[in-house]
Coordinates of C-alpha atoms in Angstrom, one line a residue:
Chain A
X1 CA 0.0 -24.5 11.8
X2 CA -3.3 -22.7 12.1
X3 CA -3.4 -20.2 9.2
X4 CA -5.1 -17.5 11.2
X5 CA -3.5 -17.8 14.6
X6 CA -4.2 -14.3 15.9
X7 CA -1.1 -12.2 16.6
X8 CA -1.4 -10.5 20.0
X9 CA 2.0 -11.0 21.6
X10 CA 5.1 -9.7 19.8
X11 CA 8.7 -10.1 20.8
X12 CA 11.3 -7.5 19.7
X13 CA 14.8 -9.1 19.6
X14 CA 17.4 -6.3 19.4
X15 CA 16.3 -2.8 20.5
X16 CA 18.5 -0.5 18.5
X17 CA 16.7 2.3 16.6
X18 CA 15.0 -0.1 14.2
X19 CA 13.8 -2.5 17.0
X20 CA 12.8 0.4 19.2
X21 CA 10.8 2.0 16.4
X22 CA 9.0 -1.4 15.8
X23 CA 8.3 -1.7 19.5
X24 CA 6.7 1.8 19.6
X25 CA 4.6 0.9 16.5
X26 CA 3.4 -2.4 17.9
X27 CA 2.4 -0.8 21.2
X28 CA 0.5 1.9 19.4
X29 CA -1.4 -0.9 17.6
X30 CA -2.4 -2.3 21.0
X31 CA -0.2 -5.4 20.9
X32 CA 1.6 -6.8 23.9
X33 CA 5.3 -6.3 23.4
X34 CA 8.2 -8.1 25.1
X35 CA 11.6 -6.7 24.1
X36 CA 15.0 -8.1 24.7
X37 CA 18.6 -6.8 24.1
X38 CA 21.9 -7.7 25.8
X39 CA 23.2 -4.1 25.9
X40 CA 23.7 -2.5 29.3
X41 CA 21.3 0.5 28.9
X42 CA 19.0 -1.1 26.4
X43 CA 15.8 -0.8 28.5
X44 CA 16.3 2.8 29.3
X45 CA 17.2 3.8 25.8
X46 CA 14.2 1.8 24.4
X47 CA 11.7 3.5 26.8
X48 CA 13.1 6.8 25.9
X49 CA 12.9 6.2 22.1
X50 CA 9.2 5.0 22.6
X51 CA 8.3 8.1 24.6
X52 CA 9.7 10.3 21.8
X53 CA 8.0 8.3 19.0
X54 CA 4.7 8.2 21.0
X55 CA 4.0 11.9 20.1
X56 CA 4.1 11.1 16.4
X57 CA 2.1 7.9 16.8
X58 CA -0.5 9.9 18.7
X59 CA -0.8 12.3 15.8
X60 CA -1.1 9.3 13.4
X61 CA -3.7 7.8 15.8
X62 CA -3.3 5.2 18.5
X63 CA -5.4 2.1 18.4
X64 CA -8.1 1.9 21.2
X65 CA -6.6 0.9 24.5
X66 CA -3.0 1.2 23.2
X67 CA -0.6 1.8 26.0
X68 CA 3.1 2.1 26.6
X69 CA 2.5 0.1 29.8
X70 CA 2.1 -3.0 27.7
X71 CA 5.8 -3.1 27.1
X72 CA 7.9 -5.7 29.1
X73 CA 11.7 -5.9 28.9
X74 CA 14.0 -8.8 29.7
X75 CA 17.6 -9.3 28.9
X76 CA 16.8 -13.0 28.5
X77 CA 16.1 -13.7 24.8
X78 CA 14.6 -17.1 25.3
X79 CA 12.1 -15.8 27.9
X80 CA 11.3 -12.9 25.6
X81 CA 10.2 -15.0 22.7
X82 CA 8.7 -17.9 24.6
X83 CA 5.1 -16.7 24.4
X84 CA 5.4 -14.7 21.1
X85 CA 3.0 -15.0 18.2
X86 CA 5.4 -13.0 16.2
X87 CA 9.1 -12.2 16.7
X88 CA 10.6 -9.1 15.0
X89 CA 14.3 -9.6 14.9
X90 CA 16.7 -6.6 14.6
X91 CA 20.1 -8.0 15.5
X92 CA 23.5 -7.1 14.1
X93 CA 24.1 -7.9 10.4
X94 CA 26.8 -10.5 10.7
X95 CA 26.2 -13.8 9.0
X96 CA 27.5 -16.3 11.7
X97 CA 25.9 -14.3 14.5
X98 CA 22.6 -14.3 12.7
X99 CA 22.5 -18.0 11.8
X100 CA 23.1 -18.8 15.5
X101 CA 20.5 -16.2 16.7
X102 CA 17.9 -17.7 14.4
X103 CA 18.7 -21.2 15.6
X104 CA 18.3 -20.0 19.2
X105 CA 15.1 -18.1 18.6
X106 CA 13.7 -21.0 16.6
X107 CA 14.3 -23.3 19.5
X108 CA 12.6 -21.0 22.0
X109 CA 9.6 -19.7 20.0
X110 CA 6.4 -21.7 19.7
X111 CA 6.7 -23.5 16.4
X112 CA 3.4 -22.1 15.0
X113 CA 4.6 -18.5 15.5
X114 CA 6.3 -16.3 12.9
X115 CA 9.9 -15.2 13.2
X116 CA 10.4 -12.1 11.0
X117 CA 13.7 -10.4 10.4
X118 CA 14.3 -6.7 9.7
X119 CA 17.6 -7.6 8.0
X120 CA 18.5 -5.7 4.9
X121 CA 22.0 -7.2 4.3
X122 CA 21.4 -11.0 4.6
X123 CA 19.0 -13.4 2.9
X124 CA 16.5 -15.5 4.8
X125 CA 17.8 -18.6 3.1
X126 CA 21.1 -18.0 4.9
X127 CA 19.6 -17.0 8.3
X128 CA 17.2 -19.8 8.6
X129 CA 19.7 -22.5 7.6
X130 CA 20.2 -23.9 11.1
X131 CA 16.5 -23.7 12.2
X132 CA 14.4 -26.8 13.0
X133 CA 11.3 -24.9 11.8
X134 CA 12.6 -22.7 9.0
X135 CA 9.2 -22.6 7.3
X136 CA 8.0 -19.9 9.7
X137 CA 11.0 -17.6 9.3
X138 CA 10.6 -14.7 6.9
X139 CA 12.0 -11.3 6.1
X140 CA 9.8 -8.3 7.2
X141 CA 12.1 -5.4 6.3
X142 CA 10.9 -2.0 7.2
X143 CA 11.9 1.3 5.6
X144 CA 13.3 3.6 8.4
X145 CA 11.7 4.6 10.7
X146 CA 9.2 1.7 10.9
X147 CA 6.8 3.6 13.1
X148 CA 6.3 6.3 10.4
X149 CA 7.0 4.8 7.0
X150 CA 4.3 2.2 6.0
X151 CA 6.4 0.1 3.6
X152 CA 7.4 -3.5 4.7
X153 CA 9.2 -5.8 2.3
X154 CA 8.2 -9.5 2.9
X155 CA 10.7 -12.0 1.4
X156 CA 10.8 -15.8 1.8
X157 CA 13.9 -17.9 2.2
X158 CA 14.2 -21.2 0.3
X159 CA 12.6 -23.0 3.2
X160 CA 9.9 -20.5 4.1
X161 CA 6.4 -21.7 3.5
X162 CA 4.0 -19.7 1.3
X163 CA 1.6 -19.7 4.2
X164 CA 4.1 -17.8 6.4
X165 CA 4.5 -15.2 3.7
X166 CA 0.7 -14.7 3.4
X167 CA 0.3 -14.6 7.2
X168 CA 3.1 -12.0 7.5
X169 CA 1.6 -9.9 4.8
X170 CA -1.9 -10.1 6.4
X171 CA -0.5 -9.2 9.8
X172 CA 1.4 -6.2 8.6
X173 CA -1.6 -5.0 6.6
X174 CA -3.9 -5.4 9.6
X175 CA -1.8 -2.9 11.6
X176 CA -1.9 -0.3 8.8
X177 CA 1.5 -1.1 7.2
X178 CA 1.9 -1.4 3.4
X179 CA 3.5 -4.8 2.9
X180 CA 4.8 -5.9 -0.5
X181 CA 5.8 -9.4 -1.6
X182 CA 9.4 -9.5 -2.8
X183 CA 9.2 -12.8 -4.8
X184 CA 12.9 -13.6 -5.1
X185 CA 15.8 -13.0 -2.8
X186 CA 17.8 -10.1 -4.3
X187 CA 20.6 -8.0 -2.8
X188 CA 19.2 -5.1 -0.8
X189 CA 15.6 -6.2 -1.3
X190 CA 13.7 -3.6 -3.3
X191 CA 13.3 -0.1 -1.8
X192 CA 17.0 0.2 -1.1
X193 CA 17.8 -0.8 -4.6
X194 CA 15.4 1.8 -6.0
X195 CA 16.9 4.4 -3.7
X196 CA 20.4 3.3 -4.8
X197 CA 19.4 3.6 -8.5
X198 CA 18.2 7.1 -8.2
X199 CA 21.1 8.2 -6.0
X200 CA 23.7 6.7 -8.3
X201 CA 22.6 9.0 -11.1
X202 CA 22.6 12.0 -8.7
X203 CA 26.2 11.2 -7.7
X204 CA 27.2 10.7 -11.3
X205 CA 25.7 14.1 -12.3
X206 CA 27.4 15.8 -9.3
X207 CA 30.7 14.1 -10.2
X208 CA 30.4 15.2 -13.9
X209 CA 29.8 18.8 -12.8
X210 CA 26.3 18.9 -14.2
X211 CA 24.7 19.8 -10.9
X212 CA 25.6 21.1 -7.5
X213 CA 24.3 19.3 -4.4
X214 CA 21.4 21.7 -3.5
X215 CA 20.2 21.7 -7.1
X216 CA 20.2 17.9 -7.2
X217 CA 18.0 17.8 -4.1
X218 CA 15.7 20.4 -5.6
X219 CA 15.6 18.3 -8.9
X220 CA 14.0 15.5 -6.8
X221 CA 11.9 17.2 -4.1
X222 CA 10.4 19.9 -6.3
X223 CA 10.1 17.7 -9.3
X224 CA 9.4 13.9 -9.7
X225 CA 9.7 13.4 -5.9
X226 CA 6.5 15.4 -5.4
X227 CA 4.6 12.9 -7.5
X228 CA 6.3 9.8 -6.0
X229 CA 5.1 11.1 -2.6
X230 CA 1.5 10.6 -3.8
X231 CA 1.6 7.8 -6.4
X232 CA 3.8 5.1 -7.8
X233 CA 5.8 5.4 -11.1
X234 CA 3.7 2.9 -13.1
X235 CA 0.4 4.5 -12.2
X236 CA 1.9 7.9 -12.9
X237 CA 2.8 6.8 -16.4
X238 CA -0.8 5.5 -16.8
X239 CA -1.8 9.2 -16.3
X240 CA 1.1 10.4 -18.5
X241 CA -0.4 8.4 -21.4
X242 CA -3.5 10.6 -21.6
X243 CA -6.7 9.0 -22.7
X244 CA -4.9 5.9 -23.9
X245 CA -3.3 5.4 -20.5
X246 CA -0.5 3.0 -19.9
X247 CA -1.0 1.2 -23.2
X248 CA -0.5 4.4 -25.1
X249 CA 2.4 5.3 -22.9
X250 CA 4.2 1.9 -23.5
X251 CA 3.5 2.0 -27.2
X252 CA 4.3 5.6 -28.0
X253 CA 6.0 7.4 -25.1
X254 CA 8.4 4.9 -23.6
X255 CA 11.1 5.4 -26.2
X256 CA 12.8 8.4 -24.7
X257 CA 13.1 6.5 -21.3
X258 CA 15.1 3.8 -22.8
X259 CA 17.2 6.3 -24.7
X260 CA 18.1 7.9 -21.3
X261 CA 18.8 4.5 -19.9
X262 CA 21.6 4.1 -22.4
X263 CA 23.2 7.3 -21.2
X264 CA 22.9 6.9 -17.4
X265 CA 26.0 6.9 -15.3
X266 CA 27.7 3.5 -14.7
X267 CA 29.7 4.4 -11.6
X268 CA 30.0 1.5 -9.0
X269 CA 31.8 3.4 -6.3
X270 CA 32.0 6.8 -4.6
X271 CA 35.2 8.5 -5.4
X272 CA 36.8 10.3 -2.4
X273 CA 36.4 13.6 -4.3
X274 CA 32.6 13.2 -4.8
X275 CA 32.2 12.2 -1.2
X276 CA 33.8 15.5 -0.2
X277 CA 31.8 17.5 -2.7
X278 CA 28.6 16.0 -1.3
X279 CA 29.7 16.6 2.3
X280 CA 30.5 20.3 1.5
X281 CA 27.4 20.7 -0.6
X282 CA 25.0 19.3 2.1
X283 CA 26.5 21.4 4.9
X284 CA 26.1 24.5 2.7
X285 CA 22.5 23.5 1.9
X286 CA 21.7 22.9 5.5
X287 CA 23.2 26.3 6.4
X288 CA 22.4 27.2 10.0
X289 CA 19.7 24.5 10.4
X290 CA 20.7 21.8 12.9
X291 CA 20.1 18.2 12.2
X292 CA 17.4 18.2 14.9
X293 CA 15.6 21.1 13.2
X294 CA 15.8 19.4 9.8
X295 CA 14.5 16.1 11.3
X296 CA 11.6 17.9 12.9
X297 CA 10.9 19.6 9.5
X298 CA 11.0 16.2 7.6
X299 CA 8.9 14.4 10.2
X300 CA 6.2 17.0 10.6
X301 CA 5.8 17.1 6.8
X302 CA 5.9 13.3 6.6
X303 CA 3.1 13.1 9.2
X304 CA 1.0 15.5 7.2
X305 CA 1.7 13.7 4.0
X306 CA 0.7 10.3 5.6
X307 CA -2.5 11.8 7.0
X308 CA -3.4 13.2 3.5
X309 CA -2.5 9.8 1.9
X310 CA -4.6 7.8 4.3
X311 CA -7.6 10.2 3.8
X312 CA -7.1 9.9 0.0
X313 CA -7.1 6.2 0.3
X314 CA -10.3 6.1 2.3
X315 CA -12.0 8.5 -0.2
X316 CA -10.9 6.3 -3.1
X317 CA -12.2 3.2 -1.5
X318 CA -15.5 4.8 -0.7
X319 CA -15.9 6.1 -4.3
Chain B
X1 CA 21.5 44.1 -22.4
X2 CA 20.1 45.6 -19.2
X3 CA 20.6 42.8 -16.6
X4 CA 17.4 43.5 -14.8
X5 CA 15.0 44.3 -17.6
X6 CA 11.7 43.5 -16.0
X7 CA 9.7 40.7 -17.5
X8 CA 6.1 41.8 -17.9
X9 CA 5.2 40.5 -21.3
X10 CA 5.5 36.8 -22.1
X11 CA 4.9 35.1 -25.4
X12 CA 4.0 31.4 -25.6
X13 CA 5.0 29.8 -28.9
X14 CA 3.2 26.5 -29.3
X15 CA 0.1 25.9 -27.2
X16 CA -0.1 22.1 -26.8
X17 CA -0.5 20.9 -23.2
X18 CA 3.0 22.2 -22.1
X19 CA 2.5 25.6 -23.7
X20 CA -1.1 25.9 -22.4
X21 CA 0.0 25.0 -18.8
X22 CA 2.8 27.7 -19.0
X23 CA 0.3 30.2 -20.3
X24 CA -2.0 29.5 -17.3
X25 CA 0.8 29.8 -14.8
X26 CA 2.1 33.1 -16.3
X27 CA -1.5 34.6 -16.3
X28 CA -1.9 33.5 -12.6
X29 CA 1.3 35.4 -11.9
X30 CA -0.2 38.5 -13.4
X31 CA 1.9 38.7 -16.5
X32 CA 0.7 39.7 -19.9
X33 CA 0.6 36.7 -22.2
X34 CA 0.4 36.6 -26.0
X35 CA 0.1 33.0 -27.3
X36 CA 0.6 31.7 -30.8
X37 CA 0.1 28.4 -32.5
X38 CA -0.7 27.5 -36.1
X39 CA -3.2 24.7 -35.3
X40 CA -6.8 25.3 -36.4
X41 CA -8.5 25.0 -32.9
X42 CA -5.5 26.3 -31.0
X43 CA -7.1 29.3 -29.3
X44 CA -10.2 27.4 -28.2
X45 CA -8.2 24.5 -26.8
X46 CA -5.9 26.9 -25.1
X47 CA -8.7 28.9 -23.4
X48 CA -10.3 25.6 -22.3
X49 CA -7.1 24.3 -20.8
X50 CA -6.5 27.6 -18.9
X51 CA -10.1 27.6 -17.6
X52 CA -9.5 24.1 -16.2
X53 CA -6.1 24.9 -14.7
X54 CA -7.4 28.1 -13.2
X55 CA -9.2 26.2 -10.5
X56 CA -6.0 24.6 -9.3
X57 CA -4.1 27.9 -9.7
X58 CA -6.7 29.6 -7.5
X59 CA -6.1 27.0 -4.8
X60 CA -2.4 27.6 -5.0
X61 CA -3.1 31.3 -4.9
X62 CA -3.4 33.9 -7.7
X63 CA -1.1 36.9 -7.8
X64 CA -3.0 40.2 -7.1
X65 CA -4.8 41.4 -10.2
X66 CA -4.1 38.1 -12.1
X67 CA -6.7 37.6 -14.8
X68 CA -7.4 35.3 -17.7
X69 CA -8.4 38.5 -19.7
X70 CA -4.7 39.3 -19.9
X71 CA -4.4 36.5 -22.6
X72 CA -4.1 37.5 -26.2
X73 CA -3.9 35.0 -29.1
X74 CA -2.6 35.4 -32.6
X75 CA -1.8 32.8 -35.2
X76 CA 1.1 35.1 -36.3
X77 CA 4.2 34.1 -34.5
X78 CA 6.2 37.2 -35.4
X79 CA 3.5 39.4 -34.0
X80 CA 3.2 37.3 -30.9
X81 CA 6.9 37.7 -29.9
X82 CA 7.4 41.3 -31.2
X83 CA 6.9 42.9 -27.8
X84 CA 7.9 39.9 -25.5
X85 CA 10.3 40.3 -22.6
X86 CA 10.4 36.5 -22.5
X87 CA 9.4 33.9 -25.0
X88 CA 8.5 30.4 -23.8
X89 CA 8.8 28.1 -26.7
X90 CA 7.0 24.7 -26.8
X91 CA 7.2 23.6 -30.5
X92 CA 7.6 20.1 -31.9
X93 CA 10.8 18.3 -31.0
X94 CA 12.3 18.0 -34.6
X95 CA 15.8 19.4 -35.0
X96 CA 15.4 21.1 -38.5
X97 CA 12.1 22.6 -37.5
X98 CA 13.4 23.9 -34.2
X99 CA 16.6 25.5 -35.7
X100 CA 14.4 27.4 -38.2
X101 CA 11.8 28.3 -35.5
X102 CA 14.6 29.7 -33.3
X103 CA 16.1 31.7 -36.2
X104 CA 12.6 33.1 -36.9
X105 CA 11.8 33.9 -33.3
X106 CA 15.3 35.4 -32.9
X107 CA 14.7 37.8 -35.8
X108 CA 11.3 38.9 -34.5
X109 CA 11.9 39.2 -30.7
X110 CA 13.6 42.3 -29.2
X111 CA 17.3 41.4 -28.9
X112 CA 17.5 42.1 -25.1
X113 CA 14.6 39.7 -24.4
X114 CA 15.1 36.0 -23.3
X115 CA 14.0 33.1 -25.6
X116 CA 13.5 30.1 -23.4
X117 CA 12.7 26.6 -24.7
X118 CA 10.7 23.9 -23.0
X119 CA 12.5 21.3 -25.1
X120 CA 13.5 18.0 -23.4
X121 CA 14.9 16.3 -26.5
X122 CA 17.2 18.8 -28.1
X123 CA 20.1 20.8 -26.8
X124 CA 20.2 24.6 -26.9
X125 CA 23.6 24.5 -28.7
X126 CA 21.7 22.9 -31.7
X127 CA 18.6 25.1 -31.5
X128 CA 20.4 28.4 -31.3
X129 CA 22.8 27.6 -34.1
X130 CA 21.1 29.8 -36.7
X131 CA 20.3 32.7 -34.4
X132 CA 21.9 36.2 -34.7
X133 CA 21.5 36.7 -30.9
X134 CA 22.0 33.2 -29.6
X135 CA 23.3 34.6 -26.3
X136 CA 19.8 35.2 -25.1
X137 CA 18.5 31.7 -25.9
X138 CA 18.3 29.2 -23.0
X139 CA 16.5 26.0 -22.0
X140 CA 13.8 26.5 -19.4
X141 CA 12.5 22.9 -19.2
X142 CA 9.5 22.4 -16.9
X143 CA 8.4 19.2 -15.2
X144 CA 4.8 18.4 -16.4
X145 CA 2.5 20.1 -15.7
X146 CA 4.3 23.4 -15.4
X147 CA 1.5 25.2 -13.7
X148 CA 1.7 22.7 -10.7
X149 CA 5.2 21.2 -10.5
X150 CA 7.7 23.9 -9.4
X151 CA 10.9 22.5 -10.9
X152 CA 12.4 24.3 -14.0
X153 CA 15.7 23.1 -15.5
X154 CA 17.8 26.0 -16.9
X155 CA 20.5 25.0 -19.3
X156 CA 22.8 27.1 -21.5
X157 CA 23.9 26.3 -25.0
X158 CA 27.4 26.9 -26.2
X159 CA 26.6 30.5 -27.2
X160 CA 24.2 31.3 -24.3
X161 CA 25.6 34.1 -22.0
X162 CA 26.0 33.5 -18.3
X163 CA 23.9 36.6 -17.8
X164 CA 20.9 35.0 -19.6
X165 CA 21.2 31.9 -17.4
X166 CA 21.1 34.2 -14.3
X167 CA 18.2 36.3 -15.6
X168 CA 16.2 33.2 -16.4
X169 CA 16.8 31.6 -13.0
X170 CA 15.9 35.0 -11.3
X171 CA 12.7 35.3 -13.3
X172 CA 11.5 31.7 -12.7
X173 CA 12.3 32.1 -9.0
X174 CA 10.4 35.4 -8.9
X175 CA 7.2 33.7 -10.0
X176 CA 7.5 30.9 -7.4
X177 CA 9.2 28.2 -9.5
X178 CA 12.2 26.2 -8.3
X179 CA 14.8 26.7 -11.1
X180 CA 17.9 24.7 -11.0
X181 CA 21.1 25.3 -13.0
X182 CA 22.1 22.3 -15.2
X183 CA 25.7 23.2 -15.9
X184 CA 26.3 20.9 -18.8
X185 CA 24.2 19.8 -21.7
X186 CA 23.3 16.2 -21.1
X187 CA 20.7 14.0 -22.8
X188 CA 17.3 14.4 -21.1
X189 CA 18.5 17.2 -18.8
X190 CA 18.3 16.0 -15.1
X191 CA 14.9 15.2 -13.8
X192 CA 14.0 12.9 -16.7
X193 CA 17.3 11.1 -16.2
X194 CA 16.6 10.6 -12.5
X195 CA 13.1 9.4 -13.3
X196 CA 14.6 7.0 -15.9
X197 CA 17.2 5.7 -13.4
X198 CA 14.5 4.8 -10.9
X199 CA 12.1 3.3 -13.4
X200 CA 14.9 1.2 -15.1
X201 CA 15.3 -0.7 -11.8
X202 CA 11.6 -1.1 -11.4
X203 CA 11.2 -2.5 -14.9
X204 CA 14.2 -4.8 -14.3
X205 CA 12.7 -6.1 -11.0
X206 CA 9.3 -6.7 -12.7
X207 CA 11.1 -8.4 -15.6
X208 CA 13.0 -10.7 -13.2
X209 CA 9.7 -11.7 -11.4
X210 CA 10.9 -10.0 -8.2
X211 CA 7.9 -7.7 -8.0
X212 CA 4.4 -7.3 -9.4
X213 CA 3.4 -3.9 -10.8
X214 CA 1.2 -2.8 -7.9
X215 CA 3.9 -3.8 -5.3
X216 CA 6.5 -1.8 -7.3
X217 CA 4.3 1.2 -7.1
X218 CA 3.8 0.7 -3.3
X219 CA 7.6 0.2 -2.9
X220 CA 8.0 3.8 -4.0
X221 CA 4.9 5.7 -2.9
X222 CA 4.7 4.1 0.6
X223 CA 8.5 4.0 1.0
X224 CA 11.2 6.3 -0.2
X225 CA 8.8 8.3 -2.4
X226 CA 7.2 9.7 0.8
X227 CA 10.5 11.2 1.8
X228 CA 11.4 12.5 -1.7
X229 CA 8.0 14.3 -1.6
X230 CA 9.3 16.4 1.3
X231 CA 13.2 16.5 1.0
X232 CA 16.0 15.8 -1.5
X233 CA 18.1 12.6 -1.2
X234 CA 21.4 14.3 -0.1
X235 CA 19.7 16.1 2.7
X236 CA 17.9 12.9 3.7
X237 CA 21.2 11.1 4.0
X238 CA 22.5 14.0 6.2
X239 CA 19.6 13.0 8.6
X240 CA 20.3 9.3 8.0
X241 CA 23.8 9.9 9.4
X242 CA 22.6 10.7 12.9
X243 CA 24.6 13.2 15.0
X244 CA 27.5 12.9 12.5
X245 CA 25.3 13.9 9.6
X246 CA 26.4 13.6 6.0
X247 CA 30.1 13.2 7.0
X248 CA 29.3 10.2 9.1
X249 CA 27.0 8.9 6.3
X250 CA 29.7 9.1 3.6
X251 CA 32.4 7.7 5.8
X252 CA 30.5 4.8 7.4
X253 CA 27.2 4.2 5.8
X254 CA 27.6 4.7 2.0
X255 CA 29.2 1.3 1.5
X256 CA 26.0 -0.7 1.0
X257 CA 24.7 1.9 -1.5
X258 CA 27.7 1.2 -3.8
X259 CA 27.3 -2.6 -3.2
X260 CA 23.7 -2.3 -4.5
X261 CA 25.0 -0.2 -7.5
X262 CA 27.0 -3.1 -8.7
X263 CA 23.9 -5.4 -8.7
X264 CA 21.4 -3.0 -10.3
X265 CA 19.8 -4.0 -13.6
X266 CA 21.5 -3.0 -16.8
X267 CA 18.6 -3.2 -19.2
X268 CA 18.7 -0.6 -22.0
X269 CA 15.4 -1.4 -23.7
X270 CA 11.8 -2.5 -22.8
X271 CA 11.1 -6.0 -23.9
X272 CA 7.7 -6.5 -25.5
X273 CA 6.9 -8.9 -22.7
X274 CA 7.7 -6.5 -19.9
X275 CA 5.6 -3.8 -21.7
X276 CA 2.7 -6.2 -21.7
X277 CA 3.2 -7.2 -18.0
X278 CA 3.3 -3.5 -17.0
X279 CA 0.2 -2.7 -19.1
X280 CA -1.8 -5.6 -17.5
X281 CA -0.5 -4.8 -14.0
X282 CA -1.4 -1.2 -14.2
X283 CA -4.9 -1.9 -15.5
X284 CA -5.4 -4.3 -12.7
X285 CA -4.0 -1.8 -10.2
X286 CA -6.3 1.0 -11.5
X287 CA -9.3 -1.3 -11.2
X288 CA -12.5 0.5 -11.8
X289 CA -10.9 3.9 -11.3
X290 CA -11.0 5.9 -14.5
X291 CA -8.0 8.0 -15.7
X292 CA -10.0 11.1 -14.8
X293 CA -10.6 9.9 -11.2
X294 CA -6.9 9.0 -10.7
X295 CA -5.8 12.4 -12.2
X296 CA -8.1 14.2 -9.8
X297 CA -6.7 12.1 -6.9
X298 CA -3.1 12.8 -7.9
X299 CA -3.7 16.5 -8.4
X300 CA -5.6 17.1 -5.3
X301 CA -2.9 15.4 -3.3
X302 CA -0.2 17.3 -5.1
X303 CA -1.9 20.6 -4.4
X304 CA -2.1 19.7 -0.7
X305 CA 1.5 18.6 -0.7
X306 CA 2.6 21.8 -2.4
X307 CA 0.7 23.9 0.1
X308 CA 2.4 22.0 3.0
X309 CA 5.8 22.4 1.4
X310 CA 5.4 26.1 0.8
X311 CA 4.3 26.6 4.4
X312 CA 7.2 24.5 5.6
X313 CA 9.6 26.7 3.6
X314 CA 8.2 29.9 5.0
X315 CA 8.5 28.5 8.6
X316 CA 12.1 27.4 7.9
X317 CA 13.0 30.8 6.6
X318 CA 11.4 32.6 9.5
X319 CA 13.2 30.3 12.1

């Protein structure tokens, strides 16, 4: 397999919201996209999603010559992947279905091409188990929506080659994503686990009557969340350590953290009561703002934040 | 106690970095500040900190007539608090010391004034235990640095009056902070617990060899952290629920979250090995960027993000 086979042709298998968002992103990066989905209105819905996402992608910045006209659609999966350098799979999260889908894609995709899965619920070791060329199958899990949020989690299955992992990481990086290498298969990959860990403590504190819902949102988004929007936790603790940096932090300031670890909530399920409390609290917090308004608010702030981050990154590299 | 005694005169007890940052903020909000600290170079250090912070506070926007000249310093604590409408205490986190300090402040501060503590490690029930007027003592815990990060956690002790809690919340809100009401005394209050919950899973995943340090930072700051910088987790799940909002989310999409809860790391301490791995990883990630450079990068991005958030909030209120 040529290590540096250039990726120009992408196939999107499954065009629900995740697949549609990937398609929009790949088109904006001037790649040729063939999409496939068996659902009756799939093509119409896909083109509509892309038209909506295109506005945001234009704000972020389109690659030279990028065009929505470079999208082809076919309900025939085999035809869709037949000329693909990379397949981005976004099918239903059912194990039997997925194993068969991977076997079928594997048979129809050139063997030196990558087949990447957006799956969050299954491992690649399972999905690739019936493939003839499992070495080119890899998880490329986005954080929703893929056309806005840069993170992509790259995870190998047992039979995935290290080369495929490196090629996938290089490809995602080349189109402006922020790929990370998840080195072992763990339930939920990484970002979902981190989100779950934070939310577990929020649910626990709401359940214990320590916080109401709106205050728990403020506790994140007007507190530590502001920092996490600009820098990762380890690097932040490096700065929290003063002149001694992370070494000082680990030696002298990490104690309270592990004290708090011992006291964190241990809940493993949502009680019906806490679900209702959160539903009521969120509806009160949202007030008369519709979901569409709140989405616009979130996305316009996200776009500004991404613009600021990418400028910051360029400045840091130039320094 | 008059419910709406206006707060014009603030005393800062303890002028380490937290106290100095509070002093800068209160001066920027055009309050009269008297600061006190027994350390030899306290006044010089304090004025230097304020001069540095003043640049950022000018970017955020000074209140009309705000001036650093409105700062007075005295090494005499009793004199410092004698005319205070609100005392912001930032002393060392030792129980015996703090109980005595609170008794002394209580005796010297007008009884209808608020005494707020920045303590993160002790409860108000303990600190107020030797006060004659414990009902006006309350936790007002900032997230560092107080002059930049809006969150303030307000927590009552057993003897704190509900009125004091409401007055403290109203005061912090009136100067542009985002106070939340922590309704029960819990170890670490809230934001530190949430930070600890997230970081615990990061440390666990690094320890398990799932992630390297730089990738764990990217997993937050290019993924869910971007969203937490603009909105709280509950409201984000409201948008994650599509047209059905938080109700749909809780009924149909919350399942995976609790599945991940069951698999999260359960570590209660940092192993020496993981400390070293994190130290090495952070130093590699920081590369040739000094702590000062990284701090400037963080703070300039934080200032932009805060500006964007405050504009977003005004727009949402006007809508």
